[in-house]
Structures are given as C-alpha cells and as structure tokens.
Short mmCIF file of C-alpha atoms and ligand atoms in Angstrom, two decimals:
data_model
loop_
_atom_site.label_atom_id
_atom_site.label_comp_id
_atom_site.label_asym_id
_atom_site.label_seq_id
_atom_site.Cartn_x
_atom_site.Cartn_y
_atom_site.Cartn_z
CA MET B 1 166.52 44.01 130.06
CA THR B 2 168.84 42.74 132.70
CA LEU B 3 172.59 42.62 132.07
CA GLU B 4 172.50 38.83 131.65
CA GLY B 5 169.56 39.01 129.21
CA ALA B 6 171.30 41.70 127.21
CA PHE B 7 174.54 39.76 127.18
CA THR B 8 172.73 36.73 125.71
CA THR B 9 171.27 38.79 122.86
CA PHE B 10 174.61 40.49 122.35
CA VAL B 11 176.65 37.23 121.98
CA ASN B 12 174.10 35.83 119.57
CA ALA B 13 174.45 39.02 117.38
CA TYR B 14 178.24 39.16 117.73
CA PRO B 15 179.45 35.62 118.09
CA ALA B 16 183.08 36.81 117.43
CA TYR B 17 183.09 38.28 120.89
CA GLY B 18 183.35 34.70 122.30
CA ARG B 19 186.73 34.38 120.85
CA THR B 20 188.02 37.33 122.96
CA ARG B 21 186.98 35.91 126.34
CA SER B 22 190.58 35.66 127.53
CA ILE B 23 190.31 39.51 127.90
CA ASP B 24 187.63 38.95 130.57
CA ASP B 25 190.04 36.93 132.56
CA LEU B 26 192.77 39.58 132.06
CA ARG B 27 190.30 42.29 133.10
CA ALA B 28 189.48 40.34 136.34
CA ARG B 29 193.13 39.86 137.14
CA GLU B 30 194.91 42.91 135.88
CA TYR B 31 192.26 45.64 135.73
CA ARG B 32 190.31 44.57 138.76
CA ARG B 33 190.36 48.04 140.17
CA LEU B 34 187.69 49.07 137.64
CA ASP B 35 185.20 46.63 138.98
CA GLU B 36 186.21 46.91 142.66
CA THR B 37 185.59 50.61 142.58
CA GLY B 38 182.49 50.26 140.46
CA HIS B 39 183.91 52.42 137.79
CA VAL B 40 182.72 52.45 134.13
CA TYR B 41 185.65 53.82 132.16
CA LEU B 42 184.75 55.03 128.78
CA ASP B 43 187.59 57.39 127.89
CA TYR B 44 190.11 55.20 126.12
CA THR B 45 190.64 57.69 123.33
CA GLY B 46 191.58 60.21 126.11
CA GLY B 47 193.93 57.65 127.84
CA GLY B 48 194.28 53.86 128.10
CA GLN B 49 194.22 51.74 131.38
CA TYR B 50 197.40 50.05 132.55
CA ALA B 51 197.54 46.45 133.68
CA GLU B 52 198.87 45.84 137.24
CA GLN B 53 201.62 43.76 135.86
CA GLN B 54 202.98 46.63 133.86
CA ILE B 55 203.42 48.70 137.00
CA GLN B 56 204.93 45.71 139.03
CA ALA B 57 207.40 44.96 136.32
CA HIS B 58 208.47 48.69 136.00
CA ILE B 59 208.86 49.11 139.80
CA ALA B 60 210.90 45.85 139.98
CA LEU B 61 213.20 47.14 137.30
CA LEU B 62 213.71 50.40 139.06
CA ARG B 63 214.09 48.67 142.44
CA GLU B 64 216.78 46.20 141.31
CA HIS B 65 219.07 48.40 139.22
CA VAL B 66 221.17 51.47 139.52
CA PHE B 67 220.23 53.85 136.63
CA GLY B 68 221.78 57.13 135.66
CA ASN B 69 221.34 59.78 132.85
CA PRO B 70 221.93 57.96 129.57
CA HIS B 71 224.15 60.65 128.12
CA SER B 72 227.48 59.39 129.41
CA LEU B 73 229.66 56.37 129.80
CA ASN B 74 229.56 55.38 133.41
CA PRO B 75 227.90 51.93 134.28
CA ALA B 76 224.70 53.48 135.59
CA SER B 77 224.37 55.52 132.47
CA GLN B 78 225.20 52.59 130.26
CA SER B 79 222.56 50.41 131.73
CA MET B 80 220.04 53.03 131.03
CA THR B 81 221.32 53.63 127.49
CA HIS B 82 220.90 49.88 126.94
CA LEU B 83 217.24 49.98 127.98
CA VAL B 84 216.49 53.19 126.06
CA GLU B 85 217.96 51.68 122.88
CA GLN B 86 216.30 48.36 123.55
CA THR B 87 212.89 50.10 123.85
CA ARG B 88 213.67 52.07 120.56
CA GLY B 89 214.12 48.76 118.86
CA ALA B 90 211.01 47.34 120.43
CA ILE B 91 208.84 50.27 119.10
CA LEU B 92 210.17 49.81 115.57
CA GLU B 93 209.56 46.01 115.75
CA PHE B 94 206.03 46.56 117.13
CA PHE B 95 205.13 48.62 114.16
CA GLY B 96 206.89 46.47 111.68
CA ALA B 97 209.40 49.21 110.69
CA SER B 98 212.79 48.41 109.49
CA PRO B 99 215.37 50.40 111.53
CA ASP B 100 217.06 51.22 108.17
CA GLU B 101 213.98 52.81 106.86
CA TYR B 102 212.39 54.44 110.10
CA ALA B 103 213.72 56.27 113.04
CA ALA B 104 211.86 56.19 116.52
CA ILE B 105 212.34 59.54 118.28
CA PHE B 106 211.25 59.97 121.77
CA THR B 107 208.99 62.76 122.60
CA PRO B 108 206.95 63.66 125.58
CA ASN B 109 203.61 62.81 123.66
CA ALA B 110 202.00 62.73 120.19
CA THR B 111 201.88 66.54 120.26
CA GLY B 112 205.66 66.78 120.99
CA ALA B 113 206.09 64.59 117.93
CA LEU B 114 203.95 66.86 115.68
CA LYS B 115 205.65 69.82 116.89
CA LEU B 116 208.95 68.42 115.81
CA VAL B 117 207.58 67.93 112.34
CA GLY B 118 205.86 71.38 112.24
CA GLU B 119 208.70 73.50 113.39
CA ALA B 120 211.31 71.78 111.14
CA TYR B 121 209.41 71.15 107.97
CA PRO B 122 211.02 73.35 105.29
CA PHE B 123 207.96 75.17 104.32
CA GLY B 124 208.60 78.15 102.09
CA PRO B 125 206.45 80.83 100.27
CA GLY B 126 204.15 79.06 97.90
CA ASP B 127 204.48 75.67 99.53
CA HIS B 128 201.49 73.71 100.78
CA TYR B 129 200.05 72.23 103.90
CA LEU B 130 196.95 70.13 103.26
CA LEU B 131 194.91 68.66 106.12
CA THR B 132 191.51 67.23 106.81
CA PHE B 133 188.87 69.12 108.83
CA ASP B 134 188.94 66.15 111.04
CA ASN B 135 192.21 66.60 112.96
CA HIS B 136 193.43 67.04 116.41
CA ASN B 137 194.58 70.61 117.37
CA SER B 138 198.07 69.39 117.51
CA VAL B 139 197.88 68.76 113.77
CA ASN B 140 195.88 71.90 113.19
CA GLY B 141 198.54 73.87 114.96
CA ILE B 142 201.17 73.06 112.19
CA ARG B 143 199.31 75.44 110.08
CA GLU B 144 200.77 78.36 112.14
CA PHE B 145 204.25 77.16 111.19
CA ALA B 146 203.23 76.96 107.55
CA ARG B 147 201.70 80.36 107.73
CA ALA B 148 204.66 81.97 109.41
CA LYS B 149 206.89 80.74 106.62
CA GLY B 150 204.58 82.00 103.89
CA ALA B 151 203.09 78.62 102.84
CA GLU B 152 199.42 78.06 102.17
CA PHE B 153 197.19 75.75 104.01
CA THR B 154 193.97 74.01 102.77
CA TYR B 155 191.45 72.06 104.75
CA VAL B 156 189.65 69.14 103.06
CA PRO B 157 185.97 69.13 104.05
CA LEU B 158 183.94 66.22 105.60
CA LEU B 159 180.61 64.99 104.57
CA LEU B 160 177.70 64.35 106.86
CA PRO B 161 176.32 62.09 108.20
CA GLU B 162 179.31 59.75 108.31
CA MET B 163 181.89 62.49 108.69
CA ARG B 164 184.15 60.94 106.10
CA VAL B 165 186.38 63.13 103.83
CA ASP B 166 184.97 64.60 100.58
CA GLN B 167 186.98 62.22 98.37
CA ASP B 168 186.53 64.25 95.17
CA TYR B 169 187.74 67.33 96.90
CA LEU B 170 190.77 65.45 98.26
CA ASP B 171 191.62 64.00 94.84
CA ARG B 172 191.62 67.56 93.36
CA ALA B 173 193.66 68.92 96.26
CA LEU B 174 196.27 66.22 96.06
CA LEU B 175 196.81 67.17 92.34
CA ARG B 176 197.79 70.63 93.46
CA ALA B 177 201.16 69.88 94.98
CA ARG B 178 203.80 72.48 94.13
CA PRO B 179 206.30 70.74 91.69
CA GLY B 180 209.69 70.92 93.25
CA GLY B 181 208.20 72.49 96.44
CA ARG B 182 207.50 71.23 99.87
CA ASN B 183 203.95 69.77 100.30
CA LEU B 184 202.77 68.24 103.47
CA PHE B 185 199.53 66.30 103.91
CA ALA B 186 198.28 65.37 107.40
CA TYR B 187 195.32 63.25 108.48
CA PRO B 188 194.28 60.94 111.33
CA ALA B 189 194.29 57.22 110.79
CA GLN B 190 191.31 57.28 113.19
CA SER B 191 189.33 60.32 114.15
CA ASN B 192 189.29 61.09 117.91
CA PHE B 193 186.08 62.87 117.22
CA SER B 194 183.85 60.47 115.13
CA GLY B 195 185.89 57.15 115.32
CA VAL B 196 186.10 57.25 111.45
CA GLN B 197 189.18 55.36 110.02
CA HIS B 198 190.39 57.24 107.12
CA PRO B 199 192.00 55.12 104.35
CA LEU B 200 195.59 54.23 104.70
CA GLU B 201 195.71 54.03 100.87
CA TRP B 202 195.90 57.82 100.88
CA ILE B 203 199.52 57.59 101.93
CA GLU B 204 200.66 56.16 98.60
CA TRP B 205 198.26 58.31 96.58
CA ALA B 206 199.77 61.41 98.22
CA HIS B 207 203.32 60.25 97.68
CA ASP B 208 202.75 59.58 94.06
CA ARG B 209 201.44 63.18 93.74
CA GLY B 210 204.44 64.87 95.45
CA TRP B 211 203.34 65.01 99.16
CA ASP B 212 205.05 64.18 102.39
CA VAL B 213 202.62 62.51 104.79
CA VAL B 214 201.86 62.88 108.46
CA LEU B 215 199.60 60.09 109.57
CA ASP B 216 198.34 60.91 113.04
CA ALA B 217 198.05 57.40 114.58
CA ALA B 218 197.45 58.50 118.29
CA ALA B 219 193.78 57.29 118.35
CA PHE B 220 194.28 54.42 115.91
CA VAL B 221 197.11 52.35 117.34
CA PRO B 222 195.51 51.43 120.73
CA THR B 223 193.07 49.05 118.97
CA ASN B 224 194.40 48.58 115.44
CA ARG B 225 197.65 47.21 113.86
CA LEU B 226 199.61 49.87 112.03
CA ASP B 227 202.14 47.84 109.88
CA LEU B 228 204.90 50.11 108.72
CA GLY B 229 206.22 47.31 106.59
CA ARG B 230 203.24 47.82 104.41
CA TRP B 231 202.23 51.46 104.86
CA LYS B 232 204.91 54.10 104.49
CA PRO B 233 203.85 57.42 105.94
CA ASP B 234 206.78 59.88 106.45
CA PHE B 235 205.81 60.88 110.01
CA VAL B 236 203.72 59.05 112.60
CA PRO B 237 203.10 60.55 116.00
CA VAL B 238 202.00 58.33 118.89
CA SER B 239 201.42 58.60 122.58
CA PHE B 240 202.08 55.54 124.57
CA TYR B 241 199.68 56.11 127.41
CA LYS B 242 196.86 55.87 124.84
CA MET B 243 198.03 52.37 123.88
CA PHE B 244 198.52 50.82 127.24
CA GLY B 245 197.80 53.31 129.94
CA TYR B 246 201.27 53.74 131.44
CA PRO B 247 203.62 55.52 131.29
CA THR B 248 202.41 58.99 130.55
CA GLY B 249 205.04 61.54 129.45
CA VAL B 250 206.46 59.40 126.60
CA GLY B 251 205.55 59.45 123.08
CA CYS B 252 207.23 58.85 119.78
CA LEU B 253 207.75 60.17 116.28
CA LEU B 254 208.27 57.43 113.90
CA ALA B 255 209.82 59.06 110.77
CA ARG B 256 211.14 57.72 107.66
CA ARG B 257 214.90 58.42 107.59
CA ASP B 258 214.81 60.13 104.17
CA ALA B 259 211.96 62.47 105.20
CA LEU B 260 213.70 63.12 108.60
CA ALA B 261 216.84 64.26 106.49
CA ARG B 262 214.61 66.99 104.80
CA LEU B 263 213.71 68.60 108.09
CA ARG B 264 215.51 71.68 109.31
CA ARG B 265 215.68 71.97 113.08
CA PRO B 266 215.25 75.50 114.17
CA TRP B 267 217.66 75.24 117.07
CA PHE B 268 220.09 73.01 118.85
CA ALA B 269 220.06 71.88 122.42
CA GLY B 270 221.71 69.49 124.87
CA GLY B 271 221.72 65.96 123.30
CA THR B 272 221.11 67.09 119.67
CA VAL B 273 224.65 68.19 118.82
CA THR B 274 228.00 66.50 118.19
CA VAL B 275 229.91 69.76 118.84
CA ALA B 276 228.68 73.25 119.63
CA SER B 277 230.89 76.27 120.38
CA VAL B 278 230.24 79.51 122.05
CA ARG B 279 233.41 81.41 120.95
CA GLY B 280 233.36 79.66 117.56
CA ASP B 281 229.73 80.38 117.03
CA ARG B 282 229.08 76.99 115.33
CA TYR B 283 227.38 73.71 115.99
CA TYR B 284 226.94 70.39 114.28
CA LEU B 285 223.68 68.49 114.68
CA ALA B 286 223.85 64.81 115.59
CA GLU B 287 222.71 62.27 112.92
CA GLY B 288 219.23 60.77 112.74
CA GLU B 289 217.04 60.49 115.89
CA ALA B 290 219.67 62.06 118.13
CA ALA B 291 219.16 65.43 116.34
CA PHE B 292 215.62 65.49 117.47
CA GLU B 293 215.66 64.46 121.10
CA ASP B 294 216.09 67.73 123.03
CA GLY B 295 217.83 67.37 126.33
CA THR B 296 217.45 64.43 128.65
CA PRO B 297 214.68 62.05 127.65
CA ASN B 298 212.22 60.72 130.23
CA TYR B 299 214.64 57.83 130.76
CA LEU B 300 213.25 56.10 133.73
CA ALA B 301 209.83 55.94 132.13
CA ILE B 302 211.03 54.71 128.74
CA PRO B 303 211.64 51.06 129.70
CA ALA B 304 207.91 51.06 130.83
CA VAL B 305 207.14 51.49 127.09
CA ASP B 306 208.87 48.26 126.32
CA ILE B 307 206.87 46.59 129.12
CA GLY B 308 203.69 48.03 127.83
CA LEU B 309 204.41 47.01 124.18
CA ARG B 310 204.98 43.42 125.42
CA HIS B 311 201.77 43.53 127.31
CA LEU B 312 199.86 44.68 124.32
CA ALA B 313 201.42 42.07 122.06
CA GLY B 314 200.69 39.46 124.68
CA VAL B 315 197.02 40.30 124.76
CA GLY B 316 197.05 40.60 120.94
CA LEU B 317 195.81 43.62 118.92
CA GLU B 318 193.57 41.42 116.94
CA PRO B 319 191.40 40.25 119.88
CA ILE B 320 191.35 43.81 121.19
CA HIS B 321 190.30 45.11 117.84
CA GLU B 322 187.53 42.38 117.42
CA ARG B 323 186.21 43.03 120.92
CA VAL B 324 186.00 46.74 120.57
CA ARG B 325 184.34 46.23 117.13
CA CYS B 326 181.66 43.99 118.75
CA LEU B 327 181.09 46.24 121.71
CA ALA B 328 180.87 49.42 119.88
CA GLY B 329 178.60 47.85 117.05
CA TRP B 330 176.20 46.75 119.84
CA LEU B 331 176.25 50.12 121.73
CA ILE B 332 175.69 52.11 118.51
CA GLY B 333 172.74 49.91 117.59
CA GLU B 334 171.19 50.35 121.08
CA LEU B 335 171.68 54.10 121.20
CA LEU B 336 170.13 54.60 117.75
CA ALA B 337 167.16 52.50 118.75
CA MET B 338 166.28 54.66 121.67
CA HIS B 339 163.28 56.81 120.98
CA HIS B 340 160.96 58.99 123.15
CA GLY B 341 157.27 58.35 123.41
CA THR B 342 156.81 60.89 120.62
CA ARG B 343 158.97 58.73 118.42
CA ALA B 344 161.64 61.48 118.32
CA PRO B 345 165.12 59.97 118.53
CA LEU B 346 167.08 60.34 121.80
CA ILE B 347 170.49 60.30 120.29
CA ARG B 348 172.12 62.15 117.33
CA LEU B 349 175.29 60.16 116.40
CA TYR B 350 178.24 61.98 114.78
CA GLY B 351 179.94 59.52 112.63
CA PRO B 352 179.20 56.13 110.93
CA SER B 353 176.44 53.90 112.39
CA GLY B 354 178.05 50.78 110.98
CA MET B 355 181.41 49.25 112.09
CA ASP B 356 182.99 49.33 108.54
CA HIS B 357 186.19 51.50 108.67
CA ARG B 358 185.42 52.96 112.18
CA GLY B 359 186.83 52.48 115.61
CA GLY B 360 185.37 52.27 119.14
CA THR B 361 185.08 56.13 119.58
CA ILE B 362 181.36 57.02 119.60
CA THR B 363 180.25 60.68 119.72
CA MET B 364 176.78 61.98 120.16
CA ASN B 365 174.39 64.44 121.61
CA PHE B 366 171.19 63.80 123.60
CA TYR B 367 167.89 65.35 122.56
CA ASP B 368 164.49 65.67 124.39
CA PRO B 369 161.12 64.73 122.99
CA GLN B 370 160.75 68.40 121.63
CA GLY B 371 164.16 68.04 119.81
CA ARG B 372 166.02 70.32 122.22
CA PHE B 373 169.57 69.21 123.00
CA PHE B 374 170.74 68.35 126.49
CA ASP B 375 173.92 70.43 127.26
CA HIS B 376 176.79 68.02 127.12
CA ARG B 377 178.01 69.35 130.39
CA LEU B 378 174.74 68.23 132.01
CA ILE B 379 175.16 64.75 130.59
CA GLU B 380 178.80 64.72 131.94
CA ARG B 381 177.50 65.73 135.34
CA GLU B 382 174.97 62.96 135.47
CA ALA B 383 177.50 60.37 134.20
CA ASN B 384 179.99 61.46 136.92
CA ALA B 385 177.34 60.92 139.50
CA VAL B 386 177.15 57.28 138.59
CA LYS B 387 180.86 56.82 138.12
CA ILE B 388 180.78 56.79 134.35
CA SER B 389 183.96 58.41 132.90
CA LEU B 390 183.25 59.83 129.56
CA ARG B 391 184.32 63.06 127.81
CA THR B 392 182.50 66.03 126.55
CA GLY B 393 183.27 69.07 124.38
CA CYS B 394 185.08 68.97 121.06
CA PHE B 395 188.00 66.69 122.21
CA CYS B 396 190.60 69.15 120.75
CA ASN B 397 189.13 68.48 117.26
CA PRO B 398 187.33 71.73 116.42
CA GLY B 399 186.97 70.89 112.72
CA GLY B 400 185.09 67.67 113.51
CA GLY B 401 182.96 69.53 116.02
CA GLU B 402 182.08 72.35 113.73
CA VAL B 403 181.07 69.94 110.92
CA ALA B 404 179.05 67.72 113.36
CA LEU B 405 177.31 70.46 115.10
CA GLY B 406 176.67 72.60 112.03
CA LEU B 407 178.60 75.64 113.13
CA ASP B 408 179.29 77.64 110.03
CA ARG B 409 182.13 80.11 109.29
CA ALA B 410 180.00 83.18 109.55
CA GLU B 411 178.59 82.18 112.86
CA LEU B 412 181.99 81.35 114.31
CA VAL B 413 183.68 84.52 112.99
CA ALA B 414 180.86 86.66 114.63
CA CYS B 415 181.49 84.87 117.96
CA PHE B 416 185.21 85.50 117.76
CA ASN B 417 184.65 89.04 116.76
CA GLN B 418 182.73 89.82 120.07
CA PRO B 419 184.00 92.73 122.04
CA GLN B 420 185.65 90.59 124.80
CA THR B 421 189.09 89.50 123.97
CA ARG B 422 188.88 85.93 125.23
CA LEU B 423 185.83 83.68 124.81
CA THR B 424 185.05 81.28 127.71
CA LEU B 425 183.09 78.06 126.84
CA ASP B 426 180.02 79.61 128.51
CA ASP B 427 180.29 82.79 126.32
CA PHE B 428 180.66 80.51 123.32
CA GLN B 429 177.50 78.48 124.19
CA LEU B 430 175.51 81.71 124.55
CA CYS B 431 176.88 83.07 121.29
CA ILE B 432 175.74 80.11 119.23
CA ASP B 433 172.56 79.80 121.15
CA GLY B 434 170.20 77.12 119.69
CA LYS B 435 173.00 74.72 118.76
CA SER B 436 175.16 72.67 120.97
CA SER B 437 178.83 73.82 121.51
CA GLY B 438 179.98 70.40 122.09
CA ALA B 439 179.15 66.66 122.25
CA VAL B 440 179.41 63.49 124.47
CA ARG B 441 182.08 61.03 123.59
CA VAL B 442 182.42 57.37 124.87
CA SER B 443 185.41 55.32 123.75
CA LEU B 444 186.33 51.69 124.18
CA GLY B 445 189.67 49.96 124.53
CA LEU B 446 191.78 47.10 125.68
CA ALA B 447 190.01 46.38 128.94
CA SER B 448 186.40 47.23 127.94
CA ASN B 449 183.76 44.65 128.57
CA PHE B 450 180.06 44.17 127.96
CA ALA B 451 179.01 45.40 131.44
CA ASP B 452 180.67 48.83 130.54
CA VAL B 453 178.64 49.34 127.40
CA TYR B 454 175.51 47.96 128.95
CA ARG B 455 175.79 50.48 131.89
CA PHE B 456 176.22 53.27 129.46
CA ALA B 457 173.24 52.21 127.44
CA GLU B 458 171.07 52.01 130.58
CA PHE B 459 172.35 55.50 131.59
CA ALA B 460 171.36 56.87 128.21
CA ARG B 461 168.03 55.17 128.43
CA GLY B 462 167.29 57.13 131.60
CA PHE B 463 166.96 60.25 129.49
CA ILE B 464 163.97 58.82 127.42
CA ASP B 465 160.94 61.05 127.76
CA GLN B 466 162.84 63.57 129.91
CA GLY B 467 162.62 67.30 129.03
CA VAL B 468 165.77 69.47 128.96
CA PRO B 469 165.84 71.13 132.43
CA GLU B 470 166.26 74.93 132.85
CA ARG B 471 169.82 75.71 132.93
CA SER B 472 169.50 77.39 136.40
CA THR B 473 168.60 74.10 137.86
CA TRP B 474 171.85 72.31 137.08
CA SER B 475 174.55 74.81 136.21
CA SER B 476 176.14 76.75 139.07
CA ARG B 477 177.35 79.26 136.46
CA ALA B 478 173.83 80.00 134.97
C1 PLP I 501 194.05 61.70 117.12
C2 PLP I 501 194.87 62.43 118.16
N1 PLP I 501 196.05 63.04 117.84
C3 PLP I 501 196.87 63.68 118.78
C4 PLP I 501 196.57 63.66 120.07
C5 PLP I 501 197.45 64.34 121.06
O1 PLP I 501 197.93 63.45 121.94
P1 PLP I 501 198.76 63.97 123.18
O2 PLP I 501 197.78 64.89 124.02
O3 PLP I 501 199.11 62.84 124.02
O4 PLP I 501 199.96 64.74 122.67
C6 PLP I 501 195.42 63.06 120.54
C7 PLP I 501 194.94 63.01 121.83
O5 PLP I 501 193.82 62.88 122.27
C8 PLP I 501 194.54 62.38 119.59
O6 PLP I 501 193.40 61.69 119.92
#
C-alpha cells in the first residue's frame, strides 16, 4: 500500500491522531532537518530530537550575556546563579513537585542521579535492595553498592509474553522489608526494553510496607506526565536529552527532602561543603541539594533545560502521548500481521501487543520462513543503509533481554565461565548459539510522524520470504 493509502486507513483506525496535527506543523518547522536529510529517526528512547528554536534561544542567551561560574558573588556569577536556580524551579514545577517536599539535584545524566542514590544509600548488613528484572544497568549497578555493604538484593521476575512483573512475587517480596532496616525498591516507570509501563501504584504499596522507592523515569517522562503532586517516589532520575533532545550532559535527581536527609554521602567535594579544613581534618556538608552537586555544574547548559521544558510544555505532553500511542499501536499491528508465504510470522515482539500501559518503545526480532532468527546486527546494517536509525542489542537492560530471549541462568553462567577473561559480543553470540543475543528496538517520540512508522513497516516487509543469509556474506568479523 502507498503511504497515502496507509495513512487513510491509519487515521480511520486511530481518529485521535487528528487532534495532534499541530505536531505535523511543528515537525515541518522545527525538525525539518529530519525530512530534508531523508532520515527516519526511531531511537527516541536512546535520545530525543531538539527543535531549532531551542538551539536558537540558547545561543541568543549565551551571545547576549556575560556568564561566569555560579559559585561566587560577582555579577557574571550571579547572573548564572539566577538562571541555574530558575531552571531548578522550572524542573520542580514541570513535575508538579513542591519545593518544600522535593529537591532537584543537577547531575550529568540519569546514571549520575542513580549513582548518587546508590553510593549514599545507608545499606547495612541484612538490609535489602529489591529490583525488577526489567531495569537499566544504571539501576542494576546499585546492587554492587548494596553487596559491598552486606545488604541482600532480590530481583522480581517478569512474565512472558507481555514482560510485565510477576505481581504475586512482588507482593510477597514487598512484605519482606527488614523492620527498622533500610529497604530500597527500584523499578522503571517505563521499560527501555519492552515499553511496558509498570504501575505507579507500587510506590505507595512499597512505602506502606517499609520501602524507599527509586522510580527510574528516564524512559517514561519524554512522552508521559509524571505528576509528583500525586505520586511520591523518594528518588527519580531523569536525563533531559531524552525529553527534548538538547542539551546533553544535564540530568537531574528529583528527591524527596526527607529521603535525601537519610542518605550518607561517601565524600565531600568542591561545592558540597560549607566548611572543610585540612589541618582541622573536618568538614560540614551543605544542606539539601547543594550537598549532592559535586564541583561546578554544567552551568552554561543548564538554562537550555528551562528552554527545553518550556518547549515541551508548549507542544503539550498530552498530544505527544496520544500521537505516540496511535503510531505505536498501528506499527505493532502491522508488524504482527506480517507473515511469510509459509504462514510463519516475520516478527517476534517482546512486550505487550496492545497499547494499554505501554509506551512507544517496540522491541522485536526478525525470523525467516524456517523460524531462524536474523542477527540483529544484520537488521541494523540494512536499516542504516536506508537511513533508518534504530537500535539493536539489549539496550543496557540485560534482565529484560535475558527474559525476552529465553537465556537461562545455567547457560549464561557457562558463557561467563569460558576460559577467556572478557567476552566480546561475538564470543557471546557463539556461546549461546541457536538463540539471539539481542533484539531490534524502534522507539517513538515528540517529532515522530506517520511516515516514520510507515517507512519502518515497509523496511520490515522487505524481509518477508527471505532466508537468513550465511554470516560470512554480511559480517566482516565472521
Ligand atoms: C530507563 C532508563 N534508565 C536509565 C537510563 C540511563 O540514562 P543515561 O544514559 O542518560 O544516564 C536510560 C538510558 O537509556 C534508560 O532508558
């Protein structure tokens, strides 16, 4: 079917898309580089796209003012301090967080925010870190802080095919908080692997059972509203480039002030102390957010966050959410309907096939008529050749990948116990021969349009009735 024909069918099936047409005008104006360069950008969970006006506004600001390092009292410094604090306020307001209840701490990215929590959480022997299999590595990594301090960690399993959490297991695990101890529960509001949106109701359930909660919102907030007036997680990491593309290098930890007061920073640094002495061998940490911002913040980039938030608010999260829901729903339907002449399905989808409690991150593998998988790296190579930017591998979410791809513990331990000390991805693929070591992910966001998903659907259709080629014909490393 032609693009026009497919679009007519699409808008009949998803009439709500019509209410988001202002985003088409925005795309033509502010994101025209996508169409001018013939690019199909499908990696919004990796990083968002910026509007031209964001860049122009930021450059104008830098061009017209004299700014200095915010940590002092001269006029250049004070102008900067004013903008940094204004941006902090704008972040809290965007998330509906009261400044009395939440602090916004600038970090380099969501990972930096998670590390602040992990290294300072007062785990002790017998304490507990509970986390879902479905988590980014920057959340998984906190287990090493827990382990080093003698705390236990427990993973809550996922159930196939939807890759949602085993609710009974979670209910039982939440009842095992150590009374009077330190118990930390971490999960993503939206999976960066499957697109599943895990319930925000868990925050309160966990609190009622004695847990502090890390809600990893990095993949959720670009296309969904997180209202911290309603939901009260203790710690929320975000990366701003995922929300509006620019700037990179600035993230934030939104932290409840009472939870922040329970953290114990393992060191002090420039910017985090009121007084530190070499001869006196003492230091006093600053109060609140200042105690967590190590050294000079990325101060010239921080005002671009305020600009980005205003841009996102101007477009409106609700139309963005609705648009992504329509496009993802259509694309999933198309992909699942694709079959070879043998009737074997082309695609295996990892995650929900409906749009209920899921976002616009769609992960899959391609199979040939004989049921053999196409190496995800081959799919990526073919996509690159037609200017489709997608992502392959496990997306730093190994738990999600292992569940989706059916890689069991014994198999993985055997691979890790091989004689060589470091496994490359190629070694890993050979070791788990017969199963894919990764998957193909496409993800939608603010500037996505129907032509993007249509072009990916047509790209996928090109694999119908194709056999998996010999590795030597496509891989230079075969
Ligand atoms: C769910 C989730 N959490 C955390 C991160 C880490 O973000 P960053 O690499 O910006 O620190 C990502 C990045 O993809 C993510 O998708």
